[in-house]
N, CA, C and O atoms as a GROMACS GRO file, in nm:
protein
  384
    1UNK      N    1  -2.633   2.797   0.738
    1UNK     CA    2  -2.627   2.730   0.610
    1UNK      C    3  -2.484   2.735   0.556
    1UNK      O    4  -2.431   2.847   0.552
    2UNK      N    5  -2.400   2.607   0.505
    2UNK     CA    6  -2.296   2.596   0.464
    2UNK      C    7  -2.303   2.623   0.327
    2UNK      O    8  -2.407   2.596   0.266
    3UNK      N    9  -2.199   2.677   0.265
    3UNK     CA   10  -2.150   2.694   0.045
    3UNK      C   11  -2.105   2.597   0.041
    3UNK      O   12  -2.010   2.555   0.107
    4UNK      N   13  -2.172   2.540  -0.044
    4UNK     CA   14  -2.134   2.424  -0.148
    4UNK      C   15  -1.957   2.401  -0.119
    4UNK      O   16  -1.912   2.291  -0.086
    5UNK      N   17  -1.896   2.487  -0.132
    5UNK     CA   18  -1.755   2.493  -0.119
    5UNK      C   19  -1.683   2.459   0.038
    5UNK      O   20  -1.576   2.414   0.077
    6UNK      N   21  -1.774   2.496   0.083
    6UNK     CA   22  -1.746   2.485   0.278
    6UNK      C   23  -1.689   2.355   0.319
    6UNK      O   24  -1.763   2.262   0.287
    7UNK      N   25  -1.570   2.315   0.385
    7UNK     CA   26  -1.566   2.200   0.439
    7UNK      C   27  -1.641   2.207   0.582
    7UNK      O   28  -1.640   2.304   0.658
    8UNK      N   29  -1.710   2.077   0.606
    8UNK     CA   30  -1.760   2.055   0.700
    8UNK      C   31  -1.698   2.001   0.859
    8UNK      O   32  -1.739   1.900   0.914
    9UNK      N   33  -1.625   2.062   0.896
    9UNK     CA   34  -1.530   2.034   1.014
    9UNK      C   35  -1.577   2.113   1.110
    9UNK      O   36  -1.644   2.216   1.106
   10UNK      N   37  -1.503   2.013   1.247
   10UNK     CA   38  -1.534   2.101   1.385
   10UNK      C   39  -1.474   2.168   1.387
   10UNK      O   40  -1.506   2.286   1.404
   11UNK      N   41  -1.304   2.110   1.362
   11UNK     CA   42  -1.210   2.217   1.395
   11UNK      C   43  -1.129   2.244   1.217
   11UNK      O   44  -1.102   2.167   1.126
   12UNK      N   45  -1.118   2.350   1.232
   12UNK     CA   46  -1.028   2.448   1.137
   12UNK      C   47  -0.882   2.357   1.131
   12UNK      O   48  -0.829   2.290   1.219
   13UNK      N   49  -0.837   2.384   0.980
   13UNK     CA   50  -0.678   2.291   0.947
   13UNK      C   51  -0.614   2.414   0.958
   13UNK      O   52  -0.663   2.521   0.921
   14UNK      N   53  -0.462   2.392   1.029
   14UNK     CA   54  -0.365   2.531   0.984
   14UNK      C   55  -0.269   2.409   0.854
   14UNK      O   56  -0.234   2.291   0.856
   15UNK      N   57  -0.262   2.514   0.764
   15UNK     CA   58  -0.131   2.451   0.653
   15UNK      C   59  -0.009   2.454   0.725
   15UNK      O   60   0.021   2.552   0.793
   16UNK      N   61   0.073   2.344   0.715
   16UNK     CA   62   0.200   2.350   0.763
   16UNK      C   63   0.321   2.313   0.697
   16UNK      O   64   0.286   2.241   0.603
   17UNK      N   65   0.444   2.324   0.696
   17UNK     CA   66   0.508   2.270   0.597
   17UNK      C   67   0.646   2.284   0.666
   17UNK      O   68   0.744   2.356   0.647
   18UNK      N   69   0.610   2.164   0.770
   18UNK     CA   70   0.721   2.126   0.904
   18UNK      C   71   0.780   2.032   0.888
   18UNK      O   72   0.774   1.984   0.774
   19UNK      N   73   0.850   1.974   0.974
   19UNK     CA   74   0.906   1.857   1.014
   19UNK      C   75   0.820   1.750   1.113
   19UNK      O   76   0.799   1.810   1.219
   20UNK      N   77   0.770   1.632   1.116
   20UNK     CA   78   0.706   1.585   1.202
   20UNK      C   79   0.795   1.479   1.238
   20UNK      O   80   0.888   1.456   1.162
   21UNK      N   81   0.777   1.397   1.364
   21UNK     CA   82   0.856   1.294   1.418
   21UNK      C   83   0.748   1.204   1.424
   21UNK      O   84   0.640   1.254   1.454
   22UNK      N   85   0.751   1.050   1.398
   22UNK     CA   86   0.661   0.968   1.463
   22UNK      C   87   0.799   0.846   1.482
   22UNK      O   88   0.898   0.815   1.416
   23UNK      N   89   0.720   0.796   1.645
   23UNK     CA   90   0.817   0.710   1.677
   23UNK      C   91   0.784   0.630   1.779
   23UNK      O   92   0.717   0.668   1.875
   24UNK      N   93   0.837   0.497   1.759
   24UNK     CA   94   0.804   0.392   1.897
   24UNK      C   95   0.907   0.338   1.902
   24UNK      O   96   1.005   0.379   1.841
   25UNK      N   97   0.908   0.203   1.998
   25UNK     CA   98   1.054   0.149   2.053
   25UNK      C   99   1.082   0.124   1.958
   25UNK      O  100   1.189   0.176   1.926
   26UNK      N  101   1.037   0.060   1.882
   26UNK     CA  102   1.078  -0.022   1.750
   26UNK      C  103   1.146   0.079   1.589
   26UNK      O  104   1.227   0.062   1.497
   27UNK      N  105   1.051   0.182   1.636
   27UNK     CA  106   1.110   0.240   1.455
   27UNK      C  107   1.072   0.397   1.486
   27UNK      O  108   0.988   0.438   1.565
   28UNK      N  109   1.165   0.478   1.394
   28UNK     CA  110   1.129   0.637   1.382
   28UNK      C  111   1.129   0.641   1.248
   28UNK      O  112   1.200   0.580   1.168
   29UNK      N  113   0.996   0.760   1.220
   29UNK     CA  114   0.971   0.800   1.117
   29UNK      C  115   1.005   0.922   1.096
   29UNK      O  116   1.018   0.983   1.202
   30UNK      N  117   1.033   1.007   0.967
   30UNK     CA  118   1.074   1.177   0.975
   30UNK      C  119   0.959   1.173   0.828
   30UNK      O  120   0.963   1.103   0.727
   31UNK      N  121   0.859   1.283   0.874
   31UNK     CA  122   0.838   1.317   0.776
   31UNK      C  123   0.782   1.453   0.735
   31UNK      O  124   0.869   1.522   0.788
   32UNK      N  125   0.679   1.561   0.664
   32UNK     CA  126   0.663   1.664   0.648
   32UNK      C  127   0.495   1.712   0.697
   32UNK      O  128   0.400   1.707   0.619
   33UNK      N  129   0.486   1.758   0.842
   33UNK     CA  130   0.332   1.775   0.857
   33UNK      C  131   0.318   1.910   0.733
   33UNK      O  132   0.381   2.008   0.694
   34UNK      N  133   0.171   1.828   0.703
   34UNK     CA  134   0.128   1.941   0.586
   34UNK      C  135  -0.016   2.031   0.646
   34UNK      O  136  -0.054   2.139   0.600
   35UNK      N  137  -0.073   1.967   0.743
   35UNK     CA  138  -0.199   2.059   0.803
   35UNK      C  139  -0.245   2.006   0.937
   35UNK      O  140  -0.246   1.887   0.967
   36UNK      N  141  -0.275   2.086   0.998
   36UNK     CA  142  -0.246   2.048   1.175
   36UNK      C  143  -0.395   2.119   1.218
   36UNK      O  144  -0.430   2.234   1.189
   37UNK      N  145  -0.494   1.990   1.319
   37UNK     CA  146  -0.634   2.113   1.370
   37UNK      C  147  -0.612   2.038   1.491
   37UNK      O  148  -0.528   1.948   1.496
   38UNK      N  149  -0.677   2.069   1.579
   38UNK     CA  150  -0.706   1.998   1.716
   38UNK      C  151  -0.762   1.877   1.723
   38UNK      O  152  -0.814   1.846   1.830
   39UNK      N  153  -0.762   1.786   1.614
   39UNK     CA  154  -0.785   1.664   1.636
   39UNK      C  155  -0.716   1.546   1.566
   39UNK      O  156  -0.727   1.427   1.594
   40UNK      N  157  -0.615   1.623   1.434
   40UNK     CA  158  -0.573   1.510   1.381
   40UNK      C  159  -0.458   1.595   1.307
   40UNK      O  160  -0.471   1.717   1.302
   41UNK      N  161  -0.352   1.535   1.252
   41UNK     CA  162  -0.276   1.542   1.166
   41UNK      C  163  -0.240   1.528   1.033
   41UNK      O  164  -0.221   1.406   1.032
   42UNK      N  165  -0.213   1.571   0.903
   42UNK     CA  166  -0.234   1.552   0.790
   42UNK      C  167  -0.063   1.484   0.750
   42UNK      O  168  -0.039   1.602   0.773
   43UNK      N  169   0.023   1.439   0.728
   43UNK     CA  170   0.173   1.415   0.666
   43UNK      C  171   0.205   1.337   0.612
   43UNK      O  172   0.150   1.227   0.624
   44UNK      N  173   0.314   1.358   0.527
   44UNK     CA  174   0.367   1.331   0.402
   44UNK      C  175   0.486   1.264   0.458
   44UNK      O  176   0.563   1.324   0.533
   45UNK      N  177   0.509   1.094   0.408
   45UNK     CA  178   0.657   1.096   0.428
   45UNK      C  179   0.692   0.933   0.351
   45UNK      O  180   0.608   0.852   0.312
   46UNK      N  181   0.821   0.921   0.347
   46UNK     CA  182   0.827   0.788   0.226
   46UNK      C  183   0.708   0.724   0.238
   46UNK      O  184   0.630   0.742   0.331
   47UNK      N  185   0.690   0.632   0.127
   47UNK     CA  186   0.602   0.512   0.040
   47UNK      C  187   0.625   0.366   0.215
   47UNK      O  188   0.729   0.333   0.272
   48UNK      N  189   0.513   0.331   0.237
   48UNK     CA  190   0.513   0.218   0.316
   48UNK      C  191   0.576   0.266   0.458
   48UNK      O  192   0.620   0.162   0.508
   49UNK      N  193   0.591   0.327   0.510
   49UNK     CA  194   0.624   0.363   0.631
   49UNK      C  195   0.499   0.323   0.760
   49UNK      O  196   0.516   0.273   0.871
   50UNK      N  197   0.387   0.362   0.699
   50UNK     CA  198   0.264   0.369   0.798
   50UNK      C  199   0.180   0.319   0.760
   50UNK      O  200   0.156   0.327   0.640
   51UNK      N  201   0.061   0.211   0.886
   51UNK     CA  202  -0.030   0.137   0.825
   51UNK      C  203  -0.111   0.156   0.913
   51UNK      O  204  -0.077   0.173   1.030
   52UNK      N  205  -0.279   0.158   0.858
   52UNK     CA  206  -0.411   0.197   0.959
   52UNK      C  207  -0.394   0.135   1.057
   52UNK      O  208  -0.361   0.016   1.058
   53UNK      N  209  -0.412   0.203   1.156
   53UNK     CA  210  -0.459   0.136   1.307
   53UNK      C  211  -0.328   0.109   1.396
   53UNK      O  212  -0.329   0.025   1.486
   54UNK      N  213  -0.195   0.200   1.358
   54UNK     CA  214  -0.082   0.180   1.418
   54UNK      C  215  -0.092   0.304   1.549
   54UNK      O  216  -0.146   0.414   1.536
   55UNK      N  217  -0.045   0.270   1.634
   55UNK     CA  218  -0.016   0.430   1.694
   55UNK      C  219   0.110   0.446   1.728
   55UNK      O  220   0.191   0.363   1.771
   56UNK      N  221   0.123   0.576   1.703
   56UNK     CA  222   0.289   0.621   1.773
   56UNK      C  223   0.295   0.758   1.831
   56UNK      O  224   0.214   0.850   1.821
   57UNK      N  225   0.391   0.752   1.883
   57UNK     CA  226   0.475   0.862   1.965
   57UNK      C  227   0.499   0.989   1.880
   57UNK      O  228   0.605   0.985   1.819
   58UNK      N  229   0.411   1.124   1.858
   58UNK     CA  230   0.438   1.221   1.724
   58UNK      C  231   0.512   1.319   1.851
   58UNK      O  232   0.508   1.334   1.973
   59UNK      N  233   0.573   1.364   1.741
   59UNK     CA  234   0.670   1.534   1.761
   59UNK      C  235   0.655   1.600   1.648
   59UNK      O  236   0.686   1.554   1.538
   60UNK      N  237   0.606   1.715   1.668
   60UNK     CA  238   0.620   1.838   1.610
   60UNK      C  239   0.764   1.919   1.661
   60UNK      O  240   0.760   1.957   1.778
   61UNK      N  241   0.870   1.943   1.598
   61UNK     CA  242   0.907   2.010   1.662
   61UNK      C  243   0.925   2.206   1.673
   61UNK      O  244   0.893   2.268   1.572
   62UNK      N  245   0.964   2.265   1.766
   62UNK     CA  246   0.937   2.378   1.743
   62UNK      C  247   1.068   2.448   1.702
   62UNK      O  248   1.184   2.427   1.737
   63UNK      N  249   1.008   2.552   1.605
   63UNK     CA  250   1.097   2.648   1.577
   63UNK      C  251   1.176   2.710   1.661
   63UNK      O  252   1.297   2.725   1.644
   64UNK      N  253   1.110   2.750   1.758
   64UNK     CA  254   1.185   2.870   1.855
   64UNK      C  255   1.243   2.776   2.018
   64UNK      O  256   1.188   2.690   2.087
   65UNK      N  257   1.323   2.820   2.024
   65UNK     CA  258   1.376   2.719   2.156
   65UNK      C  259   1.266   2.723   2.297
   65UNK      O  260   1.230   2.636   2.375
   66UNK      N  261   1.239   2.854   2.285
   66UNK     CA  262   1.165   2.879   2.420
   66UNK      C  263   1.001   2.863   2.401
   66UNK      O  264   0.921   2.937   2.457
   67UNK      N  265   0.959   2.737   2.298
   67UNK     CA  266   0.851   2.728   2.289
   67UNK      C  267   0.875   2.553   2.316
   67UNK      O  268   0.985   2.506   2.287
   68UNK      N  269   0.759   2.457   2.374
   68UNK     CA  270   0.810   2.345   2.361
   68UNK      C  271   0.738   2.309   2.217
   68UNK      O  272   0.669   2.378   2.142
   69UNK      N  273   0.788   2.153   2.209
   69UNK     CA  274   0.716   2.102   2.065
   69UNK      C  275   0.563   2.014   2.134
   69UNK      O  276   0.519   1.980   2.243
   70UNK      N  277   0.521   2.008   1.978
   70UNK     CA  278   0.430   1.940   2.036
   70UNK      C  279   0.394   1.812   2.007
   70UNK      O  280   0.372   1.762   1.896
   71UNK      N  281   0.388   1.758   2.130
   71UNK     CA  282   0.390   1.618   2.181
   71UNK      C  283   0.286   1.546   2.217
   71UNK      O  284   0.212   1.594   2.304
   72UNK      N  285   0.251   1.400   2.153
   72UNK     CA  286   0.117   1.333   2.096
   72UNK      C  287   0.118   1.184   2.131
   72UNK      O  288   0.235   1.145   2.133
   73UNK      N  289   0.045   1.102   2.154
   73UNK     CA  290  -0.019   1.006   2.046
   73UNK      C  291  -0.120   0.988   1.986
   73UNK      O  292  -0.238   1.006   2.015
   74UNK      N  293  -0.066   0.947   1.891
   74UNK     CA  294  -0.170   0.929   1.742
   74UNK      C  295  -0.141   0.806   1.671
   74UNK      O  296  -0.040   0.738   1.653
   75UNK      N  297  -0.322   0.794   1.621
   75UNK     CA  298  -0.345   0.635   1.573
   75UNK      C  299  -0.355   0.740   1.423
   75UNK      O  300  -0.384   0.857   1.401
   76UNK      N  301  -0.298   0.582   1.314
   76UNK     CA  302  -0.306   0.637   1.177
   76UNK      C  303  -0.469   0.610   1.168
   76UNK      O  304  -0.530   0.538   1.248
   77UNK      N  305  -0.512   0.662   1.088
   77UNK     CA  306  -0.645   0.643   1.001
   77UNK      C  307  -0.667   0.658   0.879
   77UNK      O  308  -0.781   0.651   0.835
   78UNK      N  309  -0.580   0.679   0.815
   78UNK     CA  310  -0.578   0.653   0.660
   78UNK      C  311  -0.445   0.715   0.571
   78UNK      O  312  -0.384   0.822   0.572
   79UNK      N  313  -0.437   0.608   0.507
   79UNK     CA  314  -0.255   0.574   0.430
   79UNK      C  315  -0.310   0.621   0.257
   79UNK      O  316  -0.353   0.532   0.185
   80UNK      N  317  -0.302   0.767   0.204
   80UNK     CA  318  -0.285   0.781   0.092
   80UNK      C  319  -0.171   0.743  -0.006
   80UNK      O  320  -0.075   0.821   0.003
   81UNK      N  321  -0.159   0.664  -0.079
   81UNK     CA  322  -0.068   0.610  -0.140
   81UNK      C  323  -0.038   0.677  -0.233
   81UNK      O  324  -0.123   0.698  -0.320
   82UNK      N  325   0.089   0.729  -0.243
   82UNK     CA  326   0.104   0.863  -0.418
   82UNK      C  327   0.254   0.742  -0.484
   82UNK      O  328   0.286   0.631  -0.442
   83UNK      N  329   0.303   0.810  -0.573
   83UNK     CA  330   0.405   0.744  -0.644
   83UNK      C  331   0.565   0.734  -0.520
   83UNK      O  332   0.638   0.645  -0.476
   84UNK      N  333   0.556   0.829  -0.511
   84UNK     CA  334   0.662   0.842  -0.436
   84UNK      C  335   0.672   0.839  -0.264
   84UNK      O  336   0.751   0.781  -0.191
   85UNK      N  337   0.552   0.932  -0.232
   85UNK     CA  338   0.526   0.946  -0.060
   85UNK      C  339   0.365   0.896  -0.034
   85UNK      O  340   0.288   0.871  -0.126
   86UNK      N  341   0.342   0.891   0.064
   86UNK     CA  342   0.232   0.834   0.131
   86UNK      C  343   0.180   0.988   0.196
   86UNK      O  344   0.258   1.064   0.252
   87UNK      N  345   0.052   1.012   0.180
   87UNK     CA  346  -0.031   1.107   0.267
   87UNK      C  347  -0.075   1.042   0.383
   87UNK      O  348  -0.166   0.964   0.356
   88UNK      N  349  -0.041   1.044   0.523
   88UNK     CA  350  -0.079   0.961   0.652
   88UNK      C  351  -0.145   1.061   0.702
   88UNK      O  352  -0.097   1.173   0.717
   89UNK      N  353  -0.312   1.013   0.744
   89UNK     CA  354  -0.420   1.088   0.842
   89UNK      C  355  -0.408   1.039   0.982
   89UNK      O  356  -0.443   0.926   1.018
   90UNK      N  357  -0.355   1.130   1.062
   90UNK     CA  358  -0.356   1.075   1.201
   90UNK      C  359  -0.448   1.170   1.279
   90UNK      O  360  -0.473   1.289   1.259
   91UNK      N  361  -0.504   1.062   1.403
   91UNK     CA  362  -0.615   1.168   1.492
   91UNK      C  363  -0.511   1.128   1.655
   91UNK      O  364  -0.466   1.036   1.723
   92UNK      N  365  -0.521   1.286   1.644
   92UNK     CA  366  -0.451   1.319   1.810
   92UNK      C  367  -0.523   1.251   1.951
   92UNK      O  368  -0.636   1.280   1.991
   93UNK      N  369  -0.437   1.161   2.012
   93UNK     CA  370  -0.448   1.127   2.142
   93UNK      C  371  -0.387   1.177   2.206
   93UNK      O  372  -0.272   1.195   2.165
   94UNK      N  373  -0.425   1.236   2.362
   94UNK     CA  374  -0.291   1.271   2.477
   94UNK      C  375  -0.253   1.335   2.479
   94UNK      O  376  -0.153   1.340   2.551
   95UNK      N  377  -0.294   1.455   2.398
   95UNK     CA  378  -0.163   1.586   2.364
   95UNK      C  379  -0.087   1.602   2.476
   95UNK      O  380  -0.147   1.588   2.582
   96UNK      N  381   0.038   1.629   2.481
   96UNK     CA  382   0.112   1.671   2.543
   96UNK      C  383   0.147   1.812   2.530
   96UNK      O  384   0.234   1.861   2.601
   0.00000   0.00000   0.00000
């Protein structure tokens, strides 16, 4: 039995407050992953950058040299629109 309060997920979010890369031939994006689970991505980055149903090329990159980053594609699935930045929901394809 779940609390009222419980989110209902398979997988668990870690909070993050990184750097993310999204990128294709055409355009790179830089923006701030804010929560990372094994299936999708949560990030923050300018107003109009990203639109449902795009996919691109993500990087996480890593802190420590002798770790690699981590390397994706991901389709958007939903463009929160705020005043200033956009909240972009992406679900992980391909991990690398």
């Amino acid at each position: 039995m779940l609390l009222a309060n419980e989110e209902q997920r398979v997988f668990n979010r870690m909070q993050l407050n990184t750097k993310i890369i999204l990128a294709t031939t055409q355009a790179r994006i830089e923006g701030v992953c804010r929560n990372l689970s094994a299936q999708g991505v949560l990030m923050e980055t300018a107003n109009g950058q990203c639109q449902v149903g795009e996919e691109w090329q993500l990087v996480v990159p890593s802190a420590d040299s002798q770790v690699q980053p981590l390397k994706a594609m991901a389709t958007v699935l939903r463009v929160d629109t705020g005043e200033r930045t956009d909240l972009v929901a992406l679900t992980l394809l391909d991990v690398r």
